[in-house]
CSV table of C-alpha atoms and ligand atoms in Angstrom, one decimal:
chain,number,residue,atom,x,y,z
K,1,UNK,CA,-31.5,36.1,3.6
K,2,UNK,CA,-30.3,32.6,2.3
K,3,UNK,CA,-26.8,33.9,1.0
K,4,UNK,CA,-27.0,33.6,-2.7
K,5,UNK,CA,-25.5,30.7,-4.3
K,6,UNK,CA,-23.7,32.7,-7.1
K,7,UNK,CA,-21.8,35.7,-4.9
K,8,UNK,CA,-20.9,37.5,-8.6
K,9,UNK,CA,-25.0,37.6,-8.7
K,10,UNK,CA,-25.0,39.7,-5.8
K,11,UNK,CA,-25.5,43.7,-6.3
K,12,UNK,CA,-24.4,44.4,-2.6
K,13,UNK,CA,-22.9,42.2,0.4
K,14,UNK,CA,-22.0,43.3,3.7
K,15,UNK,CA,-20.3,40.7,5.5
K,16,UNK,CA,-19.6,40.9,9.2
K,17,UNK,CA,-18.8,45.1,9.4
K,18,UNK,CA,-17.8,46.7,12.5
K,19,UNK,CA,-17.6,50.2,12.0
K,20,UNK,CA,-16.2,52.4,14.5
K,21,UNK,CA,-16.0,56.0,14.6
K,22,UNK,CA,-13.1,58.5,16.2
K,23,UNK,CA,-11.4,55.2,17.3
K,24,UNK,CA,-13.9,54.9,20.0
K,25,UNK,CA,-17.4,54.8,18.7
K,26,UNK,CA,-18.8,51.4,17.7
K,27,UNK,CA,-21.4,52.3,16.0
K,28,UNK,CA,-22.2,49.0,13.9
K,29,UNK,CA,-21.6,45.4,14.9
K,30,UNK,CA,-21.7,42.5,13.1
K,31,UNK,CA,-23.6,43.6,10.6
K,32,UNK,CA,-24.3,41.3,7.3
K,33,UNK,CA,-26.6,41.7,4.7
K,34,UNK,CA,-27.0,40.9,1.6
K,35,UNK,CA,-29.1,42.6,-1.8
K,36,UNK,CA,-30.1,41.0,-5.1
K,37,UNK,CA,-30.0,42.5,-8.3
K,38,UNK,CA,-33.3,43.9,-9.2
K,39,UNK,CA,-34.6,44.1,-5.3
K,40,UNK,CA,-35.6,46.8,-3.1
K,41,UNK,CA,-34.2,45.7,0.1
K,42,UNK,CA,-35.2,48.2,3.3
K,43,UNK,CA,-32.4,48.4,6.7
K,44,UNK,CA,-34.9,49.5,9.1
K,45,UNK,CA,-34.6,50.9,12.8
K,46,UNK,CA,-34.9,53.9,15.2
K,47,UNK,CA,-32.9,56.9,15.9
K,48,UNK,CA,-29.1,55.9,16.2
K,49,UNK,CA,-29.8,52.4,15.2
K,50,UNK,CA,-27.3,52.0,13.0
K,51,UNK,CA,-28.3,52.5,10.1
K,52,UNK,CA,-26.7,55.8,8.2
K,53,UNK,CA,-23.6,54.5,9.1
K,54,UNK,CA,-24.2,50.9,7.0
K,55,UNK,CA,-24.6,53.9,3.8
K,56,UNK,CA,-21.9,55.6,4.4
K,57,UNK,CA,-20.2,52.3,4.7
K,58,UNK,CA,-21.2,51.1,1.7
K,59,UNK,CA,-20.9,54.4,-0.1
K,60,UNK,CA,-17.1,54.9,1.0
K,61,UNK,CA,-17.9,58.1,2.8
K,62,UNK,CA,-16.8,57.0,6.2
K,63,UNK,CA,-13.9,59.2,6.1
K,64,UNK,CA,-15.3,62.6,6.2
K,65,UNK,CA,-16.2,61.5,9.8
K,66,UNK,CA,-13.6,59.9,11.4
K,67,UNK,CA,-15.3,56.7,10.8
K,68,UNK,CA,-13.9,53.5,9.7
K,69,UNK,CA,-14.4,50.0,9.2
K,70,UNK,CA,-12.7,48.3,11.5
K,71,UNK,CA,-14.0,44.2,10.3
K,72,UNK,CA,-16.1,42.8,8.5
K,73,UNK,CA,-16.1,43.8,4.3
K,74,UNK,CA,-18.0,44.4,1.5
K,75,UNK,CA,-18.6,43.4,-1.9
K,76,UNK,CA,-20.2,45.3,-5.1
K,77,UNK,CA,-21.5,43.5,-8.0
K,78,UNK,CA,-19.2,40.5,-6.9
K,79,UNK,CA,-15.7,43.5,-6.8
K,80,UNK,CA,-14.8,44.1,-3.2
K,81,UNK,CA,-14.5,47.9,-2.4
K,82,UNK,CA,-13.4,47.3,1.1
K,83,UNK,CA,-11.2,50.7,1.8
K,84,UNK,CA,-12.7,52.0,-1.6
K,85,UNK,CA,-12.9,56.0,-2.2
K,86,UNK,CA,-16.6,57.1,-2.7
K,87,UNK,CA,-15.4,58.1,-6.0
K,88,UNK,CA,-14.7,54.9,-7.2
K,89,UNK,CA,-17.8,52.8,-5.5
K,90,UNK,CA,-19.4,55.7,-7.8
K,91,UNK,CA,-18.1,54.4,-10.5
K,92,UNK,CA,-19.1,51.2,-9.8
K,93,UNK,CA,-22.6,52.2,-10.3
K,94,UNK,CA,-23.6,52.8,-6.6
K,95,UNK,CA,-24.8,56.1,-5.9
K,96,UNK,CA,-26.5,57.5,-2.3
K,97,UNK,CA,-29.1,59.8,-2.3
K,98,UNK,CA,-27.9,61.6,1.3
K,99,UNK,CA,-30.5,61.9,3.8
K,100,UNK,CA,-31.4,65.8,4.3
K,101,UNK,CA,-31.1,65.8,0.3
K,102,UNK,CA,-28.2,68.0,0.5
K,103,UNK,CA,-29.1,69.8,-4.0
K,104,UNK,CA,-26.9,72.8,-4.4
K,105,UNK,CA,-29.9,75.5,-2.8
K,106,UNK,CA,-28.8,78.4,-5.1
K,107,UNK,CA,-28.3,76.6,-8.6
K,108,UNK,CA,-31.9,75.2,-10.5
K,109,UNK,CA,-33.4,72.0,-10.6
K,110,UNK,CA,-31.2,71.3,-14.0
K,111,UNK,CA,-28.3,72.6,-12.7
K,112,UNK,CA,-28.8,70.7,-9.6
K,113,UNK,CA,-29.5,67.2,-12.3
K,114,UNK,CA,-26.6,68.0,-14.2
K,115,UNK,CA,-24.5,67.7,-11.4
K,116,UNK,CA,-25.5,64.3,-11.3
K,117,UNK,CA,-24.1,63.7,-14.5
K,118,UNK,CA,-20.6,64.5,-14.5
K,119,UNK,CA,-19.4,60.9,-15.5
K,120,UNK,CA,-21.7,60.6,-18.2
K,121,UNK,CA,-20.6,62.2,-21.9
K,122,UNK,CA,-22.3,65.1,-23.3
K,123,UNK,CA,-24.4,63.4,-25.9
K,124,UNK,CA,-26.4,61.4,-23.1
K,125,UNK,CA,-27.3,64.4,-20.8
K,126,UNK,CA,-30.6,65.0,-22.5
K,127,UNK,CA,-32.0,61.3,-22.3
K,128,UNK,CA,-30.8,61.0,-18.9
K,129,UNK,CA,-32.6,64.2,-17.9
K,130,UNK,CA,-35.9,62.9,-20.3
K,131,UNK,CA,-36.1,60.4,-18.3
K,132,UNK,CA,-35.7,61.6,-14.7
K,133,UNK,CA,-38.5,64.4,-16.1
K,134,UNK,CA,-40.4,61.4,-17.1
K,135,UNK,CA,-40.2,59.7,-13.4
K,136,UNK,CA,-41.4,63.5,-12.0
K,137,UNK,CA,-43.4,65.6,-14.0
K,138,UNK,CA,-42.8,68.1,-11.7
K,139,UNK,CA,-39.8,68.9,-12.1
K,140,UNK,CA,-40.0,69.1,-16.0
K,141,UNK,CA,-42.1,72.0,-15.0
K,142,UNK,CA,-39.7,73.5,-12.3
K,143,UNK,CA,-37.1,72.7,-13.8
K,144,UNK,CA,-35.9,76.9,-14.1
K,145,UNK,CA,-36.9,77.1,-10.5
K,146,UNK,CA,-34.1,77.7,-7.4
K,147,UNK,CA,-33.6,74.3,-5.8
K,148,UNK,CA,-34.2,76.1,-2.6
K,149,UNK,CA,-37.1,77.1,-3.2
K,150,UNK,CA,-39.5,73.6,-3.8
K,151,UNK,CA,-41.0,72.2,-2.0
K,152,UNK,CA,-39.6,68.9,0.7
K,153,UNK,CA,-41.3,66.3,-1.6
K,154,UNK,CA,-39.5,68.2,-4.8
K,155,UNK,CA,-36.6,68.4,-2.8
K,156,UNK,CA,-36.3,65.0,-2.3
K,157,UNK,CA,-37.5,64.5,-5.6
K,158,UNK,CA,-34.3,66.4,-7.1
K,159,UNK,CA,-32.1,64.3,-5.1
K,160,UNK,CA,-33.0,61.2,-6.8
K,161,UNK,CA,-33.4,62.6,-10.0
K,162,UNK,CA,-29.5,63.9,-9.5
K,163,UNK,CA,-28.5,60.2,-8.3
K,164,UNK,CA,-30.6,59.0,-11.6
K,165,UNK,CA,-28.5,61.2,-13.8
K,166,UNK,CA,-25.4,59.7,-13.3
K,167,UNK,CA,-27.2,56.0,-15.1
K,168,UNK,CA,-26.6,53.7,-11.6
K,169,UNK,CA,-27.1,50.5,-11.1
K,170,UNK,CA,-27.9,50.3,-7.2
K,171,UNK,CA,-29.4,53.2,-5.0
K,172,UNK,CA,-28.8,53.9,-1.6
K,173,UNK,CA,-31.4,56.1,-0.6
K,174,UNK,CA,-31.2,57.5,3.0
K,175,UNK,CA,-34.8,58.2,5.2
K,176,UNK,CA,-36.1,59.4,1.6
K,177,UNK,CA,-39.7,60.1,3.4
K,178,UNK,CA,-38.3,62.1,6.3
K,179,UNK,CA,-40.4,65.3,6.7
K,180,UNK,CA,-42.5,64.5,3.9
K,181,UNK,CA,-46.6,64.7,3.9
K,182,UNK,CA,-48.2,61.1,4.0
K,183,UNK,CA,-49.4,61.9,0.5
K,184,UNK,CA,-45.5,62.8,-1.3
K,185,UNK,CA,-44.0,60.0,0.6
K,186,UNK,CA,-46.9,57.9,-0.9
K,187,UNK,CA,-45.6,59.5,-4.4
K,188,UNK,CA,-41.8,59.0,-3.6
K,189,UNK,CA,-42.4,55.5,-3.1
K,190,UNK,CA,-44.5,55.5,-5.7
K,191,UNK,CA,-41.2,56.1,-7.8
K,192,UNK,CA,-38.9,54.2,-5.7
K,193,UNK,CA,-41.0,50.8,-7.1
K,194,UNK,CA,-41.4,52.5,-10.3
K,195,UNK,CA,-37.2,52.4,-10.5
K,196,UNK,CA,-37.3,48.5,-9.9
K,197,UNK,CA,-40.2,47.4,-11.8
K,198,UNK,CA,-39.7,49.3,-15.0
K,199,UNK,CA,-35.7,50.0,-14.8
K,200,UNK,CA,-34.6,46.7,-12.9
K,201,UNK,CA,-32.6,49.4,-10.2
K,202,UNK,CA,-31.4,47.3,-7.0
K,203,UNK,CA,-32.4,49.4,-4.0
K,204,UNK,CA,-30.9,49.8,-0.5
K,205,UNK,CA,-33.7,51.8,1.3
K,206,UNK,CA,-32.7,53.6,4.7
K,207,UNK,CA,-36.2,54.1,6.2
K,208,UNK,CA,-37.8,55.1,9.9
K,209,UNK,CA,-40.9,55.1,8.0
K,210,UNK,CA,-41.2,50.8,9.1
K,211,UNK,CA,-45.6,50.8,7.4
K,212,UNK,CA,-44.4,52.0,3.8
K,213,UNK,CA,-41.0,50.2,3.7
K,214,UNK,CA,-42.1,46.7,4.4
K,215,UNK,CA,-44.9,47.5,1.8
K,216,UNK,CA,-43.0,47.9,-1.1
K,217,UNK,CA,-39.3,46.1,-0.5
K,218,UNK,CA,-38.2,42.8,-1.4
K,219,UNK,CA,-36.7,42.1,1.8
K,220,UNK,CA,-36.0,44.1,4.8
K,221,UNK,CA,-33.3,44.1,8.0
K,222,UNK,CA,-33.9,45.6,11.8
K,223,UNK,CA,-31.3,47.4,13.6
K,224,UNK,CA,-31.2,48.5,17.3
K,225,UNK,CA,-28.7,49.0,18.9
K,226,UNK,CA,-26.1,48.4,15.5
K,227,UNK,CA,-27.0,45.2,15.2
K,228,UNK,CA,-28.9,43.5,13.0
K,229,UNK,CA,-31.8,42.2,15.3
K,230,UNK,CA,-34.0,40.6,12.3
K,231,UNK,CA,-34.7,40.1,9.3
K,232,UNK,CA,-36.9,38.8,6.3
K,233,UNK,CA,-39.3,39.4,3.6
K,234,UNK,CA,-41.1,42.8,3.8
K,235,UNK,CA,-44.4,39.7,3.9
K,236,UNK,CA,-43.3,37.7,6.2
K,237,UNK,CA,-42.0,40.9,8.6
K,238,UNK,CA,-45.1,42.7,8.5
K,239,UNK,CA,-46.8,39.6,10.1
K,240,UNK,CA,-44.2,39.6,12.7
K,241,UNK,CA,-46.2,40.5,16.1
K,242,UNK,CA,-43.0,42.0,17.4
K,243,UNK,CA,-42.5,43.9,14.1
K,244,UNK,CA,-46.0,44.9,14.4
K,245,UNK,CA,-46.2,46.5,17.9
K,246,UNK,CA,-42.8,47.8,18.0
K,247,UNK,CA,-42.8,49.2,14.4
K,248,UNK,CA,-45.9,49.7,13.2
K,249,UNK,CA,-47.3,50.3,16.6
K,250,UNK,CA,-50.6,47.7,16.2
K,251,UNK,CA,-51.0,45.7,19.1
K,252,UNK,CA,-49.1,47.7,21.9
K,253,UNK,CA,-48.5,45.7,25.2
K,254,UNK,CA,-47.4,47.0,28.8
K,255,UNK,CA,-44.0,47.1,29.8
K,256,UNK,CA,-42.3,45.7,26.6
K,257,UNK,CA,-40.5,48.7,24.8
K,258,UNK,CA,-37.6,47.4,22.8
K,259,UNK,CA,-37.6,44.1,20.4
K,260,UNK,CA,-33.9,42.8,22.0
K,261,UNK,CA,-36.2,43.0,25.5
K,262,UNK,CA,-38.8,40.7,23.8
K,263,UNK,CA,-38.5,37.0,26.0
K,264,UNK,CA,-39.6,34.8,23.8
K,265,UNK,CA,-37.5,36.7,20.7
K,266,UNK,CA,-34.5,34.4,19.7
K,267,UNK,CA,-32.0,36.6,17.8
K,268,UNK,CA,-31.3,34.1,14.3
K,269,UNK,CA,-28.5,33.1,13.9
K,270,UNK,CA,-26.9,35.1,11.2
K,271,UNK,CA,-25.6,33.3,7.4
K,272,UNK,CA,-23.1,34.7,7.3
K,273,UNK,CA,-21.5,34.6,11.0
T,301,ATP,P1,-31.1,58.2,12.2
T,301,ATP,O1,-32.4,57.3,11.9
T,301,ATP,O2,-31.4,59.1,13.6
T,301,ATP,O3,-30.5,58.8,10.9
T,301,ATP,P2,-29.5,55.7,12.6
T,301,ATP,O4,-30.2,54.6,12.4
T,301,ATP,O5,-29.2,56.3,10.8
T,301,ATP,O6,-29.8,57.0,13.0
T,301,ATP,P3,-26.6,56.6,12.7
T,301,ATP,O7,-26.3,57.9,12.6
T,301,ATP,O8,-25.8,55.8,11.7
T,301,ATP,O9,-27.7,56.0,13.0
T,301,ATP,O10,-25.8,56.8,14.2
T,301,ATP,C1,-25.7,54.9,15.0
T,301,ATP,C2,-24.2,55.4,16.0
T,301,ATP,O11,-23.5,56.1,15.9
T,301,ATP,C3,-24.9,56.7,16.7
T,301,ATP,O12,-25.6,56.7,18.3
T,301,ATP,C4,-24.7,57.8,16.7
T,301,ATP,O13,-24.8,59.0,17.5
T,301,ATP,C5,-23.1,57.3,16.3
T,301,ATP,N1,-22.7,58.4,15.1
T,301,ATP,C6,-23.4,58.3,13.9
T,301,ATP,N2,-22.3,59.1,13.3
T,301,ATP,C7,-21.2,59.2,13.9
T,301,ATP,C8,-20.2,60.2,14.1
T,301,ATP,N3,-20.2,61.0,12.9
T,301,ATP,N4,-19.5,60.3,14.9
T,301,ATP,C9,-19.8,59.3,16.3
T,301,ATP,N5,-21.2,59.0,16.1
T,301,ATP,C10,-21.4,58.9,15.5
């Protein structure tokens, strides 16, 4: 993506970060990406490519896994968040919806939602709850149900709803489609689009479901082995022959298994390097 002419107008800018776990395992190398306000930006790639690590880096939660940003920098809404604690990043408006939902399984839907609202004044809670129920009407009917008894899709709705309760400016979603049936995935992705289109929310979407993600995103980055290997608009990537073959499974040719092995593929010069 061409860098925004006005960095302050960028929701999230990651500049050439390197992330290392345990002082030894390099999970992410020289990754740069940009998310502009009101956009859905997708971060795609197969297992172990480094997608979740990038999300953890921007959410300030690497410490918990002995991970560290060794090089590079991250700006959120024009402010450096290098070394910032997770709580500070949440206060600046970025909230992560982690992979696997991580709900309080023994609490009700409503109590899970309230747990996401601890930074908001009490008088705003009813309105915040109402807008979550408007987005996910099913949760209104199940508001007294114990979260652990919900279906996977409903749990994902609660996880997104809980993040929305803090009134974020930006959501980082880690594999919201994981383990869900196609119809439920469609429902979740529709809600993600609504958040952008009607609330103007900015979204960073980590996904293995490239087909769905490319259909709704404004821009996408593809990662392999800790690096970004390709980026473009959703439309550009959907038309890219290699993406079609390797990520959308649409035109398999023998002997080509990874994007980086494709002879004619040339890694484009990164805009921030
Ligand atoms: P997935 O889709 O499977 O979640 P991913 O693209 O999100 O994959 P990451 O989870 O970021 O990939 O992992 C990137 C690399 O970092 C992998 O090689 C992984 O084994 C390694 N890694 C991730 N978390 C840790 C950790 N806590 N300690 C050590 N290595 C880790």
